[in-house]
Short mmCIF file of C-alpha atoms in Angstrom, two decimals:
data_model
loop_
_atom_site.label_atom_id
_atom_site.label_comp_id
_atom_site.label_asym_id
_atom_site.label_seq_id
_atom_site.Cartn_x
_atom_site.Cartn_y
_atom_site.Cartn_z
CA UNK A 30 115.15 48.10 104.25
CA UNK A 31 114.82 49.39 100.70
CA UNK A 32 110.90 49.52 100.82
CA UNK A 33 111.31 51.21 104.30
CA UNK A 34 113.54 53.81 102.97
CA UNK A 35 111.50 54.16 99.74
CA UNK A 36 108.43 55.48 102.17
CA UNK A 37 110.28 57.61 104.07
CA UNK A 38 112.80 59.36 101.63
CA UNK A 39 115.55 58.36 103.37
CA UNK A 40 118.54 56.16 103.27
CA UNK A 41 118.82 53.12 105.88
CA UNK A 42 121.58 50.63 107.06
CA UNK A 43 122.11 47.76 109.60
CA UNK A 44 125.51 47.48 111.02
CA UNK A 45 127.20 44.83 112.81
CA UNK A 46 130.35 46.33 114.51
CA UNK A 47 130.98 48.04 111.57
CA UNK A 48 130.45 46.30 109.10
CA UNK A 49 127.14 47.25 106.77
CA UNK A 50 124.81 44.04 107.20
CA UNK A 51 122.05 45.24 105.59
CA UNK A 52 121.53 48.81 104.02
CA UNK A 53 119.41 50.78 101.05
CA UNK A 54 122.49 53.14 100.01
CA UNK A 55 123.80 52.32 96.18
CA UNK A 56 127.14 52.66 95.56
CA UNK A 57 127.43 54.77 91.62
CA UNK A 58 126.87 51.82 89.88
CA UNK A 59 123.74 50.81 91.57
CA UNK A 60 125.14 47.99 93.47
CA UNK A 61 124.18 47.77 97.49
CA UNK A 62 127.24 48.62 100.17
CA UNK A 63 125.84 45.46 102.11
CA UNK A 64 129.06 43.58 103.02
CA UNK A 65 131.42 47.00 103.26
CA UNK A 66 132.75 48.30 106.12
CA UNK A 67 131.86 51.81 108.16
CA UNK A 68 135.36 53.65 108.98
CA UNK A 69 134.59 56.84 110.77
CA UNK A 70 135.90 55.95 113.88
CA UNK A 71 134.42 59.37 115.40
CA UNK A 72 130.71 58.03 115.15
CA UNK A 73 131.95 54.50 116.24
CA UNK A 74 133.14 55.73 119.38
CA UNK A 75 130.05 57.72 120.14
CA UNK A 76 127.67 54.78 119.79
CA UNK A 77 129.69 51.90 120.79
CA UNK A 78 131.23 53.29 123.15
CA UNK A 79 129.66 56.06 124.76
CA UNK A 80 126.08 54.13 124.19
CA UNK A 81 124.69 57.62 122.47
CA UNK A 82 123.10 58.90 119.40
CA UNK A 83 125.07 60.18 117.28
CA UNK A 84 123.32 63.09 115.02
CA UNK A 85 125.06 65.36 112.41
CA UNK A 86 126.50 65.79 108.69
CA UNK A 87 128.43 62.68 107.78
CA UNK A 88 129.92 61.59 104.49
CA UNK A 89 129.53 57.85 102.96
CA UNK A 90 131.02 57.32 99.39
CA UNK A 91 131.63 60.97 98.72
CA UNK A 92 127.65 61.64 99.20
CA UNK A 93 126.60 63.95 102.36
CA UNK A 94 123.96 62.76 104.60
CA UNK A 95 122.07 64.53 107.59
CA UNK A 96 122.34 61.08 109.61
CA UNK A 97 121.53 59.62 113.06
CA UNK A 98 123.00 57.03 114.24
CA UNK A 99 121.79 54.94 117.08
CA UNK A 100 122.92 52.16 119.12
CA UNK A 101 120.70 48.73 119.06
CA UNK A 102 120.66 46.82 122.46
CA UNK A 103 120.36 43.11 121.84
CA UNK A 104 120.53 40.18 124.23
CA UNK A 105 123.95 39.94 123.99
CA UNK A 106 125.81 42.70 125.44
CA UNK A 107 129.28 42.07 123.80
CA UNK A 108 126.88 42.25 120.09
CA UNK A 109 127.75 45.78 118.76
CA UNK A 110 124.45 46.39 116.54
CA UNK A 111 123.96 50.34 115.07
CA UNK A 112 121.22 51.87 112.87
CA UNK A 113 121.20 54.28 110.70
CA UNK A 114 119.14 56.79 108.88
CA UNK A 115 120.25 59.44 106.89
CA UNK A 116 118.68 62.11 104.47
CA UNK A 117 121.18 63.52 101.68
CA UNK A 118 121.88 66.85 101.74
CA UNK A 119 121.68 67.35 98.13
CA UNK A 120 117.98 65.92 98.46
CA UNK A 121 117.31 68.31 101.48
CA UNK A 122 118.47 70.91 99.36
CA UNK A 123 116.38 70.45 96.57
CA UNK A 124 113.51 69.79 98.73
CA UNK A 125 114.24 73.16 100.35
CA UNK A 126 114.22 74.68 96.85
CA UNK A 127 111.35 73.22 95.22
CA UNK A 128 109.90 74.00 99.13
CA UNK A 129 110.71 77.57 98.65
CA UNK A 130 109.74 78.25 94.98
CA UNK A 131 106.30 77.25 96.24
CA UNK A 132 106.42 79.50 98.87
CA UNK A 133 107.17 81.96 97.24
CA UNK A 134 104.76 81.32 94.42
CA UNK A 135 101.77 81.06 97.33
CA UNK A 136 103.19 84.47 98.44
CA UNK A 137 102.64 85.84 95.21
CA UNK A 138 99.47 84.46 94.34
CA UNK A 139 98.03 85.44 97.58
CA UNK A 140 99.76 89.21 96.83
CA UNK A 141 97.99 89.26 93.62
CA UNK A 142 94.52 88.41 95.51
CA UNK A 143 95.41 90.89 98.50
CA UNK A 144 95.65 93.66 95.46
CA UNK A 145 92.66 92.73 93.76
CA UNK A 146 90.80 93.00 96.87
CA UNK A 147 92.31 96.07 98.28
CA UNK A 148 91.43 97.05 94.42
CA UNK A 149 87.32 95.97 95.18
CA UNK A 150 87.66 97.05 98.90
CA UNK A 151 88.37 100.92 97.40
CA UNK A 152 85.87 100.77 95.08
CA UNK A 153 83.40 100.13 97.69
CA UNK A 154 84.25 102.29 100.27
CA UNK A 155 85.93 105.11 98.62
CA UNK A 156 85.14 104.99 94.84
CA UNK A 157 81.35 104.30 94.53
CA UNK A 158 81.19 107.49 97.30
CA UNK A 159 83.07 110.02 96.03
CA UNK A 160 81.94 109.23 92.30
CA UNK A 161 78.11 109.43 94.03
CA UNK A 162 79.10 112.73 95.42
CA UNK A 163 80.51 113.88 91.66
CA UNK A 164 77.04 112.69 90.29
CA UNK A 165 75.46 114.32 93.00
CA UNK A 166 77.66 117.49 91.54
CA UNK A 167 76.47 117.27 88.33
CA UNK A 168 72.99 117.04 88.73
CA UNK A 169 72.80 120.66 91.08
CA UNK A 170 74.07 122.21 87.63
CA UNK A 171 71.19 121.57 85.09
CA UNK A 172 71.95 121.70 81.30
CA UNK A 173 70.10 124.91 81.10
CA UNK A 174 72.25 126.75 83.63
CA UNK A 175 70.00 126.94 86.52
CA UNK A 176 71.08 125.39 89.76
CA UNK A 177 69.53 122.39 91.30
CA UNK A 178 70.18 123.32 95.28
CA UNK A 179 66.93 120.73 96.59
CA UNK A 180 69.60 117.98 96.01
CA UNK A 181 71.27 116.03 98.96
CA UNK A 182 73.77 113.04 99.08
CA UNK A 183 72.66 109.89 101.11
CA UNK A 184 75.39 109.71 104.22
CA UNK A 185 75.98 106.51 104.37
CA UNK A 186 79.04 106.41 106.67
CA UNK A 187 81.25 107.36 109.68
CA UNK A 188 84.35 107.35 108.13
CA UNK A 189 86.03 110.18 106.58
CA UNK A 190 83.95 109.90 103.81
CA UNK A 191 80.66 110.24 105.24
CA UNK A 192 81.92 113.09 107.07
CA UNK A 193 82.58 114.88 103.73
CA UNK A 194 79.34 113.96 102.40
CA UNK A 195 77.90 115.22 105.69
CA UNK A 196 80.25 118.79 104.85
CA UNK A 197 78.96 119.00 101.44
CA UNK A 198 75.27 118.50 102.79
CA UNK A 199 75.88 121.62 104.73
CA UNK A 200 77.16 123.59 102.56
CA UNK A 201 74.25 122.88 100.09
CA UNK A 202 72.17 123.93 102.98
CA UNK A 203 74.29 127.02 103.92
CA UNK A 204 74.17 128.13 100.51
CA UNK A 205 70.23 127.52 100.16
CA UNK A 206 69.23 129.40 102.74
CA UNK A 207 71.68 132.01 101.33
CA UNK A 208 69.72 132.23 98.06
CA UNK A 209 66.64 132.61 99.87
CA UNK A 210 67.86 135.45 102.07
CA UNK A 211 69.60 137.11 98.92
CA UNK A 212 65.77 136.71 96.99
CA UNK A 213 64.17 137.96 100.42
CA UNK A 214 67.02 141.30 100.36
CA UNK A 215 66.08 141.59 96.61
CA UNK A 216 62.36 141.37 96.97
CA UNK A 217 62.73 144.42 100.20
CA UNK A 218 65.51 146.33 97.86
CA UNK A 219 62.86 146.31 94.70
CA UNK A 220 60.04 147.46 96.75
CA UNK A 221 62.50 150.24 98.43
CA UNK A 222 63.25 151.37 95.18
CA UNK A 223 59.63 151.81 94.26
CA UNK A 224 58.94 153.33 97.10
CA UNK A 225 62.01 155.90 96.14
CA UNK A 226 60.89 156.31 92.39
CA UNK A 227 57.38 157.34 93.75
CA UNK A 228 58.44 159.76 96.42
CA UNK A 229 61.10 160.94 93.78
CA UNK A 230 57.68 161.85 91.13
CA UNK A 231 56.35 163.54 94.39
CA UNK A 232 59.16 165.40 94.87
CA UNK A 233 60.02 167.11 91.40
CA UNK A 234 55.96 167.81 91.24
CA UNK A 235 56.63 169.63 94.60
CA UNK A 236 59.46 171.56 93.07
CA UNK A 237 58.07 172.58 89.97
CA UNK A 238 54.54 173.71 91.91
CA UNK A 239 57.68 175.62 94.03
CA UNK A 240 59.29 176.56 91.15
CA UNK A 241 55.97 178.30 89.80
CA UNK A 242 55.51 180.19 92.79
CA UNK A 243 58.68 181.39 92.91
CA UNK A 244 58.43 183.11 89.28
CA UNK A 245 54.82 183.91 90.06
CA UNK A 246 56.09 185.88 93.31
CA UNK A 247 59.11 186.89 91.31
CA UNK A 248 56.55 188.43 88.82
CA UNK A 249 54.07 190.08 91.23
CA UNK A 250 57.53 191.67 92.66
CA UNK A 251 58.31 193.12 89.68
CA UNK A 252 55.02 194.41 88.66
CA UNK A 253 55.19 196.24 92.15
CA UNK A 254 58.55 197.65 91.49
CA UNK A 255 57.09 199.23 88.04
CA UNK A 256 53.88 200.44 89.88
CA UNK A 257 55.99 202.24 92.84
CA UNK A 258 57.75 203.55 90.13
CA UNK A 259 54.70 205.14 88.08
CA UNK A 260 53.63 206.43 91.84
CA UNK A 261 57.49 207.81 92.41
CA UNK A 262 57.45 209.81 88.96
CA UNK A 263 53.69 211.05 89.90
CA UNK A 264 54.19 212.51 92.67
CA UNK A 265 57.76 214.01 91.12
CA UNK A 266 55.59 215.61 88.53
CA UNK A 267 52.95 216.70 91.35
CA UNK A 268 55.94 218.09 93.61
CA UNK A 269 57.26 219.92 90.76
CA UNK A 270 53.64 221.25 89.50
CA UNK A 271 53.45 223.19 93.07
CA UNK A 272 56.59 224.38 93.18
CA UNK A 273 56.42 226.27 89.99
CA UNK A 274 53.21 227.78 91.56
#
């Protein structure tokens, strides 16, 4: 019985009626309850006389034990044979312990690897991206203040992610052909303005040719106004000559 109950944890005994024939279980000074008798009459009726297991939480020698105890059918039906095997509760407990402090240090071991691979699964799929798109970024701005607009990011994705990329992509694009349009306006507006300095030369040389006219006209007038004049006080004179005749 004692190498039995050595391989299975547990604590075994043989009784006869009851009285322990054979058993594993110490008493506290080491010595074997072999020859001592079983008194709880409650498990005594259940297996003698009700032919059952009995299973629950029994007490031998002020130590606990999660027991069963079964009836043993021999030839002899008027032979009362029992077994029984018991665990102790104070070893379940500490089994349940030491059971639970591992779990608990699995749980955290395996929380520490869930993190560190949430940790590399972010760097991979949100991380490396965005800091691609920041590169990206930095490389449209060149170090001597120009802007880089030929520049696109790689869309790699479906995700939200590649949907930015796919946002900034067109907006790079929006704002390219907007530089080319603004050149194109630029290019139109300079030769406009030429056009407008050119007719504006045309215009004050057409003034100042009117201009001269004006004063020449003005002048011609004015020499006509002294030579009607002349005429006016010659012919007063003349009228005056034949009236004093």
């Amino acid at each position: 019985l004692e190498k039995l109950a050595n391989e299975t944890d547990t604590t075994i005994t043989l009784f006869k009626d009851d009285l322990r024939i054979g058993t594993s279980n110490k008493d506290n000074a080491g010595n074997y309850l072999t020859g001592t008798r079983f008194q709880n009459q409650k498990v005594l009726n259940v297996v003698y006389n009700q032919g059952v297991e009995y299973f629950g939480e029994v007490k031998v020698r002020e130590r606990d034990f999660l027991a069963i105890y079964r009836p043993y059918k021999t030839d002899n039906p008027h032979e009362k044979i029992m077994f029984f095997v018991g665990l102790d509760v104070h070893h379940i407990n500490d089994v349940s312990h030491n059971i639970s402090m591992n779990v608990l240090v699995t749980l955290f071991i395996l929380f520490i690897v869930l993190v560190v691979l949430v940790i590399l699964l972010l760097r991979v799929i949100v991380i490396r991206p965005v800091k691609k798109t920041v590169n990206i970024f930095n490389s449209i701005l060149r170090d001597d203040g120009t802007i880089d607009l030929s520049l696109n990011i790689d869309v790699t994705s479906t995700d939200e992610i590649g949907e930015m990329e796919t946002s900034i992509n067109n907006f790079l694009t929006e704002q390219k052909e907007f530089i080319s349009t603004v050149k194109a306006t630029s290019k139109e507006l300079d030769n406009a303005a030429g056009m407008l300095a050119s007719n504006a030369q045309e215009s004050a040389g057409a003034s100042t040719e009117i201009s001269a006219n004006i004063t020449s006209v003005s002048n011609a007038v004015t020499k006509q106004n002294q030579t009607l004049g002349s005429v006016q006080e010659i012919f007063g004179a003349s009228i005056e000559e034949i009236q004093s005749l």
